GROMACS .gro file of C-alpha atoms in nm:
model
  458
    1UNK     CA    1   0.426   3.014  -1.531
    2UNK     CA    2   0.764   3.210  -1.492
    3UNK     CA    3   0.664   3.292  -1.132
    4UNK     CA    4   0.600   2.927  -1.052
    5UNK     CA    5   0.944   2.826  -1.186
    6UNK     CA    6   1.104   3.090  -0.973
    7UNK     CA    7   0.911   2.959  -0.664
    8UNK     CA    8   1.014   2.600  -0.753
    9UNK     CA    9   1.378   2.711  -0.785
   10UNK     CA   10   1.367   2.903  -0.463
   11UNK     CA   11   1.219   2.603  -0.284
   12UNK     CA   12   1.483   2.373  -0.431
   13UNK     CA   13   1.768   2.612  -0.314
   14UNK     CA   14   1.598   2.630   0.032
   15UNK     CA   15   1.557   2.259   0.047
   16UNK     CA   16   1.937   2.210  -0.029
   17UNK     CA   17   2.026   2.468   0.242
   18UNK     CA   18   1.806   2.289   0.501
   19UNK     CA   19   1.955   1.942   0.405
   20UNK     CA   20   2.314   2.080   0.433
   21UNK     CA   21   2.243   2.251   0.761
   22UNK     CA   22   2.093   1.915   0.904
   23UNK     CA   23   2.393   1.721   0.778
   24UNK     CA   24   2.660   1.954   0.933
   25UNK     CA   25   2.494   2.099   1.231
   26UNK     CA   26   2.205   1.873   1.359
   27UNK     CA   27   2.265   1.973   1.721
   28UNK     CA   28   2.240   2.340   1.636
   29UNK     CA   29   1.914   2.314   1.463
   30UNK     CA   30   1.715   2.393   1.780
   31UNK     CA   31   1.981   2.608   1.952
   32UNK     CA   32   1.863   2.861   2.180
   33UNK     CA   33   1.524   2.697   2.254
   34UNK     CA   34   1.439   2.509   2.565
   35UNK     CA   35   1.488   2.122   2.529
   36UNK     CA   36   1.152   2.039   2.656
   37UNK     CA   37   0.956   2.185   2.355
   38UNK     CA   38   0.906   2.467   2.142
   39UNK     CA   39   1.088   2.508   1.803
   40UNK     CA   40   1.379   2.301   1.915
   41UNK     CA   41   1.155   1.996   1.959
   42UNK     CA   42   1.003   2.041   1.612
   43UNK     CA   43   1.358   2.086   1.470
   44UNK     CA   44   1.454   1.747   1.591
   45UNK     CA   45   1.139   1.598   1.448
   46UNK     CA   46   1.212   1.745   1.109
   47UNK     CA   47   1.551   1.578   1.129
   48UNK     CA   48   1.402   1.238   1.205
   49UNK     CA   49   1.150   1.268   0.920
   50UNK     CA   50   1.423   1.381   0.683
   51UNK     CA   51   1.662   1.100   0.773
   52UNK     CA   52   1.384   0.834   0.753
   53UNK     CA   53   1.268   0.956   0.420
   54UNK     CA   54   1.631   0.989   0.291
   55UNK     CA   55   1.722   0.624   0.382
   56UNK     CA   56   1.384   0.508   0.229
   57UNK     CA   57   1.476   0.683  -0.095
   58UNK     CA   58   1.830   0.547  -0.096
   59UNK     CA   59   1.681   0.203  -0.063
   60UNK     CA   60   1.511   0.265  -0.389
   61UNK     CA   61   1.841   0.191  -0.561
   62UNK     CA   62   1.722  -0.174  -0.564
   63UNK     CA   63   1.506  -0.087  -0.866
   64UNK     CA   64   1.826  -0.092  -1.067
   65UNK     CA   65   1.833  -0.457  -0.991
   66UNK     CA   66   1.488  -0.518  -1.135
   67UNK     CA   67   1.314  -0.537  -0.796
   68UNK     CA   68   1.027  -0.312  -0.675
   69UNK     CA   69   1.122  -0.007  -0.471
   70UNK     CA   70   0.908  -0.122  -0.174
   71UNK     CA   71   1.167  -0.400  -0.100
   72UNK     CA   72   1.454  -0.136  -0.087
   73UNK     CA   73   1.249   0.099   0.137
   74UNK     CA   74   1.181  -0.201   0.370
   75UNK     CA   75   1.553  -0.302   0.369
   76UNK     CA   76   1.641   0.054   0.448
   77UNK     CA   77   1.423   0.044   0.767
   78UNK     CA   78   1.581  -0.287   0.866
   79UNK     CA   79   1.929  -0.126   0.820
   80UNK     CA   80   1.821   0.160   1.057
   81UNK     CA   81   1.702  -0.102   1.302
   82UNK     CA   82   2.049  -0.256   1.300
   83UNK     CA   83   2.202   0.095   1.348
   84UNK     CA   84   1.989   0.141   1.655
   85UNK     CA   85   2.088  -0.198   1.786
   86UNK     CA   86   2.452  -0.104   1.764
   87UNK     CA   87   2.402   0.207   1.970
   88UNK     CA   88   2.315   0.489   1.739
   89UNK     CA   89   2.056   0.648   1.955
   90UNK     CA   90   1.886   0.873   1.697
   91UNK     CA   91   1.753   0.567   1.509
   92UNK     CA   92   1.621   0.412   1.826
   93UNK     CA   93   1.447   0.731   1.903
   94UNK     CA   94   1.312   0.722   1.545
   95UNK     CA   95   1.155   0.374   1.615
   96UNK     CA   96   0.958   0.502   1.909
   97UNK     CA   97   0.862   0.840   1.774
   98UNK     CA   98   0.482   0.881   1.778
   99UNK     CA   99   0.468   1.143   1.517
  100UNK     CA  100   0.668   0.910   1.270
  101UNK     CA  101   0.425   0.631   1.361
  102UNK     CA  102   0.132   0.869   1.262
  103UNK     CA  103   0.302   0.966   0.932
  104UNK     CA  104   0.360   0.596   0.848
  105UNK     CA  105  -0.013   0.527   0.923
  106UNK     CA  106  -0.098   0.819   0.682
  107UNK     CA  107   0.136   0.633   0.424
  108UNK     CA  108  -0.066   0.309   0.463
  109UNK     CA  109  -0.396   0.506   0.436
  110UNK     CA  110  -0.274   0.678   0.114
  111UNK     CA  111  -0.146   0.343  -0.028
  112UNK     CA  112  -0.481   0.170   0.013
  113UNK     CA  113  -0.659   0.483  -0.105
  114UNK     CA  114  -0.438   0.463  -0.419
  115UNK     CA  115  -0.512   0.105  -0.477
  116UNK     CA  116  -0.887   0.180  -0.446
  117UNK     CA  117  -0.861   0.458  -0.695
  118UNK     CA  118  -0.681   0.235  -0.938
  119UNK     CA  119  -0.941  -0.039  -0.889
  120UNK     CA  120  -1.274  -0.020  -1.085
  121UNK     CA  121  -1.608  -0.132  -0.961
  122UNK     CA  122  -1.725  -0.214  -1.309
  123UNK     CA  123  -1.410  -0.418  -1.383
  124UNK     CA  124  -1.468  -0.604  -1.055
  125UNK     CA  125  -1.820  -0.695  -1.167
  126UNK     CA  126  -1.715  -0.809  -1.515
  127UNK     CA  127  -1.379  -0.985  -1.468
  128UNK     CA  128  -1.567  -1.314  -1.510
  129UNK     CA  129  -1.580  -1.642  -1.326
  130UNK     CA  130  -1.223  -1.740  -1.414
  131UNK     CA  131  -1.082  -1.445  -1.212
  132UNK     CA  132  -1.323  -1.495  -0.936
  133UNK     CA  133  -1.216  -1.864  -0.897
  134UNK     CA  134  -0.850  -1.771  -0.902
  135UNK     CA  135  -0.912  -1.516  -0.630
  136UNK     CA  136  -1.128  -1.749  -0.403
  137UNK     CA  137  -0.848  -2.033  -0.431
  138UNK     CA  138  -0.586  -1.760  -0.374
  139UNK     CA  139  -0.749  -1.654  -0.047
  140UNK     CA  140  -0.863  -1.988   0.098
  141UNK     CA  141  -0.558  -2.197   0.040
  142UNK     CA  142  -0.297  -1.962   0.197
  143UNK     CA  143  -0.534  -1.872   0.487
  144UNK     CA  144  -0.577  -2.245   0.571
  145UNK     CA  145  -0.202  -2.331   0.528
  146UNK     CA  146  -0.086  -2.024   0.720
  147UNK     CA  147  -0.331  -2.072   1.013
  148UNK     CA  148  -0.316  -2.451   1.038
  149UNK     CA  149   0.019  -2.551   0.910
  150UNK     CA  150   0.282  -2.272   0.943
  151UNK     CA  151   0.132  -2.144   1.280
  152UNK     CA  152   0.114  -2.470   1.466
  153UNK     CA  153   0.418  -2.627   1.307
  154UNK     CA  154   0.651  -2.349   1.391
  155UNK     CA  155   0.487  -2.126   1.658
  156UNK     CA  156   0.291  -2.403   1.856
  157UNK     CA  157   0.312  -2.192   2.181
  158UNK     CA  158   0.167  -1.880   2.019
  159UNK     CA  159  -0.214  -1.812   2.060
  160UNK     CA  160  -0.453  -1.903   1.786
  161UNK     CA  161  -0.498  -1.535   1.689
  162UNK     CA  162  -0.124  -1.522   1.596
  163UNK     CA  163  -0.187  -1.823   1.374
  164UNK     CA  164  -0.467  -1.650   1.216
  165UNK     CA  165  -0.259  -1.341   1.156
  166UNK     CA  166   0.009  -1.561   0.978
  167UNK     CA  167  -0.270  -1.698   0.762
  168UNK     CA  168  -0.414  -1.351   0.683
  169UNK     CA  169  -0.061  -1.221   0.592
  170UNK     CA  170  -0.027  -1.520   0.352
  171UNK     CA  171  -0.352  -1.414   0.178
  172UNK     CA  172  -0.212  -1.078   0.050
  173UNK     CA  173  -0.127  -1.028  -0.317
  174UNK     CA  174   0.057  -0.720  -0.441
  175UNK     CA  175  -0.139  -0.611  -0.751
  176UNK     CA  176   0.116  -0.324  -0.792
  177UNK     CA  177   0.428  -0.564  -0.823
  178UNK     CA  178   0.249  -0.791  -1.063
  179UNK     CA  179   0.103  -0.503  -1.287
  180UNK     CA  180   0.440  -0.343  -1.301
  181UNK     CA  181   0.609  -0.681  -1.422
  182UNK     CA  182   0.332  -0.719  -1.687
  183UNK     CA  183   0.386  -0.364  -1.802
  184UNK     CA  184   0.759  -0.406  -1.839
  185UNK     CA  185   0.698  -0.731  -2.036
  186UNK     CA  186   0.444  -0.554  -2.258
  187UNK     CA  187   0.167  -0.815  -2.174
  188UNK     CA  188  -0.082  -0.606  -1.981
  189UNK     CA  189  -0.353  -0.670  -2.242
  190UNK     CA  190  -0.313  -1.045  -2.257
  191UNK     CA  191  -0.587  -1.290  -2.134
  192UNK     CA  192  -0.360  -1.405  -1.857
  193UNK     CA  193  -0.278  -1.048  -1.736
  194UNK     CA  194  -0.635  -0.947  -1.735
  195UNK     CA  195  -0.737  -1.247  -1.542
  196UNK     CA  196  -0.459  -1.190  -1.283
  197UNK     CA  197  -0.531  -0.828  -1.236
  198UNK     CA  198  -0.905  -0.888  -1.197
  199UNK     CA  199  -0.828  -1.174  -0.953
  200UNK     CA  200  -0.573  -0.964  -0.758
  201UNK     CA  201  -0.836  -0.683  -0.701
  202UNK     CA  202  -1.088  -0.930  -0.583
  203UNK     CA  203  -0.805  -1.091  -0.364
  204UNK     CA  204  -0.743  -0.745  -0.210
  205UNK     CA  205  -1.111  -0.696  -0.123
  206UNK     CA  206  -1.142  -1.043   0.032
  207UNK     CA  207  -0.800  -1.000   0.203
  208UNK     CA  208  -0.916  -0.684   0.361
  209UNK     CA  209  -1.222  -0.848   0.483
  210UNK     CA  210  -1.014  -1.122   0.643
  211UNK     CA  211  -0.787  -0.855   0.795
  212UNK     CA  212  -1.093  -0.679   0.939
  213UNK     CA  213  -1.220  -0.998   1.099
  214UNK     CA  214  -0.884  -1.111   1.236
  215UNK     CA  215  -0.806  -0.748   1.373
  216UNK     CA  216  -1.149  -0.748   1.543
  217UNK     CA  217  -1.061  -1.077   1.710
  218UNK     CA  218  -0.731  -0.946   1.822
  219UNK     CA  219  -0.897  -0.648   1.979
  220UNK     CA  220  -1.067  -0.881   2.222
  221UNK     CA  221  -1.401  -0.982   2.057
  222UNK     CA  222  -1.513  -1.333   2.143
  223UNK     CA  223  -1.417  -1.607   1.898
  224UNK     CA  224  -1.742  -1.794   1.811
  225UNK     CA  225  -1.923  -1.903   1.495
  226UNK     CA  226  -2.172  -1.617   1.557
  227UNK     CA  227  -1.921  -1.356   1.634
  228UNK     CA  228  -1.721  -1.446   1.319
  229UNK     CA  229  -2.036  -1.419   1.113
  230UNK     CA  230  -2.119  -1.080   1.268
  231UNK     CA  231  -1.765  -0.947   1.203
  232UNK     CA  232  -1.780  -1.080   0.838
  233UNK     CA  233  -2.123  -0.902   0.793
  234UNK     CA  234  -1.998  -0.586   0.959
  235UNK     CA  235  -1.688  -0.572   0.742
  236UNK     CA  236  -1.877  -0.656   0.418
  237UNK     CA  237  -2.168  -0.432   0.524
  238UNK     CA  238  -1.937  -0.140   0.582
  239UNK     CA  239  -1.774  -0.172   0.231
  240UNK     CA  240  -2.108  -0.202   0.071
  241UNK     CA  241  -2.270   0.083   0.270
  242UNK     CA  242  -1.955   0.305   0.224
  243UNK     CA  243  -1.970   0.251  -0.150
  244UNK     CA  244  -2.339   0.314  -0.190
  245UNK     CA  245  -2.342   0.629   0.024
  246UNK     CA  246  -2.026   0.759  -0.139
  247UNK     CA  247  -2.170   0.710  -0.483
  248UNK     CA  248  -2.488   0.892  -0.371
  249UNK     CA  249  -2.330   1.194  -0.193
  250UNK     CA  250  -1.978   1.233  -0.344
  251UNK     CA  251  -2.108   1.413  -0.667
  252UNK     CA  252  -2.305   1.663  -0.453
  253UNK     CA  253  -2.015   1.735  -0.221
  254UNK     CA  254  -1.794   1.761  -0.523
  255UNK     CA  255  -2.014   2.020  -0.697
  256UNK     CA  256  -2.063   2.223  -0.369
  257UNK     CA  257  -1.679   2.252  -0.319
  258UNK     CA  258  -1.626   2.345  -0.688
  259UNK     CA  259  -1.840   2.654  -0.635
  260UNK     CA  260  -1.574   2.770  -0.392
  261UNK     CA  261  -1.275   2.696  -0.617
  262UNK     CA  262  -1.232   2.472  -0.927
  263UNK     CA  263  -0.850   2.445  -0.902
  264UNK     CA  264  -0.620   2.154  -0.843
  265UNK     CA  265  -0.574   2.232  -0.474
  266UNK     CA  266  -0.944   2.190  -0.400
  267UNK     CA  267  -0.968   1.875  -0.626
  268UNK     CA  268  -0.677   1.704  -0.437
  269UNK     CA  269  -0.804   1.820  -0.090
  270UNK     CA  270  -1.158   1.672  -0.173
  271UNK     CA  271  -0.999   1.331  -0.250
  272UNK     CA  272  -0.773   1.335   0.056
  273UNK     CA  273  -1.068   1.443   0.276
  274UNK     CA  274  -1.272   1.147   0.154
  275UNK     CA  275  -0.983   0.916   0.222
  276UNK     CA  276  -0.944   1.042   0.585
  277UNK     CA  277  -1.321   1.046   0.656
  278UNK     CA  278  -1.359   0.698   0.536
  279UNK     CA  279  -1.063   0.591   0.731
  280UNK     CA  280  -1.222   0.738   1.044
  281UNK     CA  281  -1.556   0.584   0.960
  282UNK     CA  282  -1.398   0.247   0.939
  283UNK     CA  283  -1.257   0.285   1.299
  284UNK     CA  284  -1.609   0.360   1.422
  285UNK     CA  285  -1.728   0.014   1.340
  286UNK     CA  286  -1.412  -0.148   1.464
  287UNK     CA  287  -1.233  -0.195   1.130
  288UNK     CA  288  -0.876  -0.083   1.035
  289UNK     CA  289  -0.849   0.267   0.879
  290UNK     CA  290  -0.695   0.123   0.563
  291UNK     CA  291  -1.012  -0.056   0.491
  292UNK     CA  292  -1.209   0.281   0.484
  293UNK     CA  293  -0.931   0.434   0.272
  294UNK     CA  294  -0.970   0.153   0.019
  295UNK     CA  295  -1.345   0.200  -0.004
  296UNK     CA  296  -1.299   0.577  -0.051
  297UNK     CA  297  -1.071   0.499  -0.352
  298UNK     CA  298  -1.337   0.269  -0.496
  299UNK     CA  299  -1.624   0.525  -0.479
  300UNK     CA  300  -1.420   0.828  -0.607
  301UNK     CA  301  -1.484   0.778  -0.985
  302UNK     CA  302  -1.338   1.033  -1.215
  303UNK     CA  303  -1.690   1.169  -1.299
  304UNK     CA  304  -1.706   1.309  -0.944
  305UNK     CA  305  -1.440   1.566  -1.050
  306UNK     CA  306  -1.604   1.695  -1.359
  307UNK     CA  307  -1.698   2.024  -1.177
  308UNK     CA  308  -1.320   2.109  -1.149
  309UNK     CA  309  -1.067   2.238  -1.384
  310UNK     CA  310  -0.879   1.992  -1.607
  311UNK     CA  311  -0.497   1.968  -1.571
  312UNK     CA  312  -0.294   2.219  -1.767
  313UNK     CA  313  -0.163   1.945  -2.000
  314UNK     CA  314  -0.520   1.855  -2.095
  315UNK     CA  315  -0.604   2.219  -2.179
  316UNK     CA  316  -0.301   2.251  -2.397
  317UNK     CA  317  -0.378   1.925  -2.581
  318UNK     CA  318  -0.741   2.026  -2.633
  319UNK     CA  319  -0.616   2.333  -2.805
  320UNK     CA  320  -0.421   2.104  -3.050
  321UNK     CA  321  -0.687   1.842  -3.076
  322UNK     CA  322  -0.872   2.008  -3.367
  323UNK     CA  323  -0.548   1.975  -3.565
  324UNK     CA  324  -0.482   1.614  -3.470
  325UNK     CA  325  -0.762   1.377  -3.374
  326UNK     CA  326  -0.522   1.135  -3.247
  327UNK     CA  327  -0.468   1.344  -2.933
  328UNK     CA  328  -0.818   1.260  -2.802
  329UNK     CA  329  -0.720   0.934  -2.635
  330UNK     CA  330  -0.428   1.123  -2.458
  331UNK     CA  331  -0.653   1.397  -2.334
  332UNK     CA  332  -0.908   1.150  -2.201
  333UNK     CA  333  -0.638   0.951  -2.029
  334UNK     CA  334  -0.490   1.254  -1.851
  335UNK     CA  335  -0.833   1.394  -1.759
  336UNK     CA  336  -0.946   1.072  -1.610
  337UNK     CA  337  -0.630   0.997  -1.417
  338UNK     CA  338  -0.559   1.344  -1.283
  339UNK     CA  339  -0.660   1.265  -0.928
  340UNK     CA  340  -0.478   0.933  -0.928
  341UNK     CA  341  -0.167   1.122  -1.050
  342UNK     CA  342  -0.194   1.383  -0.776
  343UNK     CA  343  -0.256   1.119  -0.497
  344UNK     CA  344   0.054   0.942  -0.643
  345UNK     CA  345   0.254   1.253  -0.575
  346UNK     CA  346   0.151   1.234  -0.204
  347UNK     CA  347   0.234   0.858  -0.210
  348UNK     CA  348   0.588   0.923  -0.315
  349UNK     CA  349   0.653   1.096   0.016
  350UNK     CA  350   0.425   0.912   0.265
  351UNK     CA  351   0.440   0.557   0.135
  352UNK     CA  352   0.818   0.511   0.155
  353UNK     CA  353   0.791   0.639   0.516
  354UNK     CA  354   0.550   0.362   0.593
  355UNK     CA  355   0.766   0.093   0.447
  356UNK     CA  356   1.082   0.217   0.598
  357UNK     CA  357   0.908   0.258   0.943
  358UNK     CA  358   0.780  -0.098   0.915
  359UNK     CA  359   1.124  -0.225   0.855
  360UNK     CA  360   1.246  -0.014   1.153
  361UNK     CA  361   0.998  -0.199   1.379
  362UNK     CA  362   1.189  -0.527   1.329
  363UNK     CA  363   1.378  -0.631   1.652
  364UNK     CA  364   1.732  -0.717   1.538
  365UNK     CA  365   1.739  -0.988   1.821
  366UNK     CA  366   1.483  -1.187   1.610
  367UNK     CA  367   1.687  -1.138   1.295
  368UNK     CA  368   1.999  -1.280   1.473
  369UNK     CA  369   1.808  -1.598   1.533
  370UNK     CA  370   1.894  -1.844   1.238
  371UNK     CA  371   1.566  -2.025   1.290
  372UNK     CA  372   1.379  -1.709   1.171
  373UNK     CA  373   1.545  -1.749   0.826
  374UNK     CA  374   1.483  -2.131   0.824
  375UNK     CA  375   1.124  -2.085   0.905
  376UNK     CA  376   1.093  -1.795   0.664
  377UNK     CA  377   1.225  -1.996   0.378
  378UNK     CA  378   0.994  -2.294   0.451
  379UNK     CA  379   0.701  -2.062   0.504
  380UNK     CA  380   0.785  -1.877   0.171
  381UNK     CA  381   0.780  -2.220  -0.014
  382UNK     CA  382   0.435  -2.285   0.132
  383UNK     CA  383   0.322  -1.927   0.049
  384UNK     CA  384   0.439  -1.967  -0.306
  385UNK     CA  385   0.268  -2.300  -0.350
  386UNK     CA  386  -0.062  -2.191  -0.192
  387UNK     CA  387  -0.080  -1.911  -0.453
  388UNK     CA  388   0.044  -2.116  -0.753
  389UNK     CA  389  -0.252  -2.361  -0.705
  390UNK     CA  390  -0.487  -2.065  -0.754
  391UNK     CA  391  -0.391  -2.046  -1.122
  392UNK     CA  392  -0.570  -2.385  -1.186
  393UNK     CA  393  -0.895  -2.196  -1.133
  394UNK     CA  394  -0.832  -2.012  -1.460
  395UNK     CA  395  -0.880  -2.101  -1.822
  396UNK     CA  396  -0.601  -2.200  -2.063
  397UNK     CA  397  -0.323  -2.454  -2.081
  398UNK     CA  398  -0.098  -2.555  -1.797
  399UNK     CA  399   0.169  -2.307  -1.875
  400UNK     CA  400  -0.091  -2.023  -1.867
  401UNK     CA  401  -0.225  -2.159  -1.534
  402UNK     CA  402   0.115  -2.160  -1.385
  403UNK     CA  403   0.182  -1.806  -1.501
  404UNK     CA  404  -0.145  -1.685  -1.349
  405UNK     CA  405  -0.058  -1.867  -1.017
  406UNK     CA  406   0.292  -1.723  -1.015
  407UNK     CA  407   0.161  -1.380  -1.078
  408UNK     CA  408  -0.047  -1.412  -0.750
  409UNK     CA  409   0.259  -1.485  -0.554
  410UNK     CA  410   0.422  -1.149  -0.452
  411UNK     CA  411   0.296  -1.027  -0.115
  412UNK     CA  412   0.468  -0.691  -0.148
  413UNK     CA  413   0.320  -0.392   0.022
  414UNK     CA  414  -0.018  -0.556   0.102
  415UNK     CA  415   0.171  -0.827   0.305
  416UNK     CA  416   0.348  -0.559   0.484
  417UNK     CA  417   0.032  -0.383   0.588
  418UNK     CA  418  -0.096  -0.704   0.732
  419UNK     CA  419   0.222  -0.757   0.930
  420UNK     CA  420   0.227  -0.402   1.058
  421UNK     CA  421  -0.137  -0.428   1.164
  422UNK     CA  422  -0.072  -0.749   1.356
  423UNK     CA  423   0.234  -0.597   1.529
  424UNK     CA  424   0.049  -0.289   1.611
  425UNK     CA  425  -0.237  -0.486   1.782
  426UNK     CA  426   0.007  -0.708   1.970
  427UNK     CA  427  -0.124  -1.008   1.801
  428UNK     CA  428   0.202  -1.140   1.671
  429UNK     CA  429   0.545  -1.166   1.834
  430UNK     CA  430   0.875  -1.022   1.708
  431UNK     CA  431   0.979  -1.363   1.572
  432UNK     CA  432   0.650  -1.403   1.376
  433UNK     CA  433   0.668  -1.048   1.247
  434UNK     CA  434   1.039  -1.116   1.124
  435UNK     CA  435   0.923  -1.444   0.956
  436UNK     CA  436   0.638  -1.265   0.766
  437UNK     CA  437   0.889  -0.998   0.655
  438UNK     CA  438   1.118  -1.274   0.517
  439UNK     CA  439   0.819  -1.423   0.336
  440UNK     CA  440   0.724  -1.079   0.193
  441UNK     CA  441   1.087  -1.027   0.066
  442UNK     CA  442   1.132  -1.373  -0.075
  443UNK     CA  443   0.791  -1.390  -0.258
  444UNK     CA  444   0.834  -1.044  -0.398
  445UNK     CA  445   1.185  -1.126  -0.527
  446UNK     CA  446   1.102  -1.470  -0.670
  447UNK     CA  447   0.772  -1.362  -0.852
  448UNK     CA  448   0.901  -1.121  -1.120
  449UNK     CA  449   1.171  -1.373  -1.241
  450UNK     CA  450   0.911  -1.651  -1.241
  451UNK     CA  451   0.659  -1.440  -1.432
  452UNK     CA  452   0.918  -1.347  -1.700
  453UNK     CA  453   1.027  -1.702  -1.748
  454UNK     CA  454   0.667  -1.844  -1.786
  455UNK     CA  455   0.572  -1.552  -2.008
  456UNK     CA  456   0.861  -1.654  -2.249
  457UNK     CA  457   0.728  -2.006  -2.235
  458UNK     CA  458   0.382  -1.914  -2.344
   0.00000   0.00000   0.00000
């Protein structure tokens, strides 16, 4: 224990030394090495990663204003885009760096893996008809309005696939933003909250299916009723098959690796390996890697890690449990969420990189166009209304229905993933991408205040 503290202190000192060195002597970082490669090239890459992560974390200050950190990280990336526009070359280089693009993709994979881990197949099966109706309306209404209203109305010259991506981005619901608001209000266990959380998870699954179908179309597959049916079956079939095979083989693979080592390192590695393998498997059938990562999170139940050591805090609490039976629930919680906690540690680094890098991809020229903001505001009103109507699929009085609808409004990180996917596939223009970002920001800002107001009314 003392040794680990010394190592941590040494790493902290070393990290401070590196940060200071980068701040005062960035050009000297790779001195003495050829400019075409070698350690100097890696040195510059380290600087780019450090700067992007630094600005992403600085953006997290927005949490002090009661907003989710994802907004600050996105705005930090947009600020870097403006810096590149005004001639600061290192930020323009950052935008086009393939390694940063890869690390951002890793962030997206970890984010969806994390959402999958936090979702529960049993909960999905038992949330009830009310949550299912909310989810269905919350997918169909924004998809139709985005595709057949926002797209043709404001981007009439854009191809139909661009209109579909607008609709797909409108489908997204950020369960993370909604859950964090409920937690802050102390209403996580209420009927409304449980309905929303169940509906949001179903919404995520259906939204990912929509993304899979639209992405396949953007990749050049023919758009016919038959091709759409095939893509829907392929996407749904992949999720079902991935979950069934994972449930079948994950315990055996886990047991095999535990015979090599039962420590935390092997436990986390096993989880991450599943995320990456499933992400790869999704690409083999023409789906986005994030869909595979989500499926991996769904199948990795905590029972698959019973062969590994419990976290240290669980062992200490178990030693005290005989003296205080009230500790049993705490022990159970930490044992069952250990993998989620470790993946969350990875997410603290890679997910902010993804959001900041997504903001960095915005072309400033489109943001200087006043029409982008006008369209973004109108599209946001439509996006809010299309989710609010979903609340009327739930039980309860009018105020409760409005609360459920408002809770489905924030697009958050899920909307950003949809936008980034469309941009990467070349399916949406810079102006459409910017409008979607405006919608993501406005819906994510409006929702927490609306949820708090309606909760007080109830």
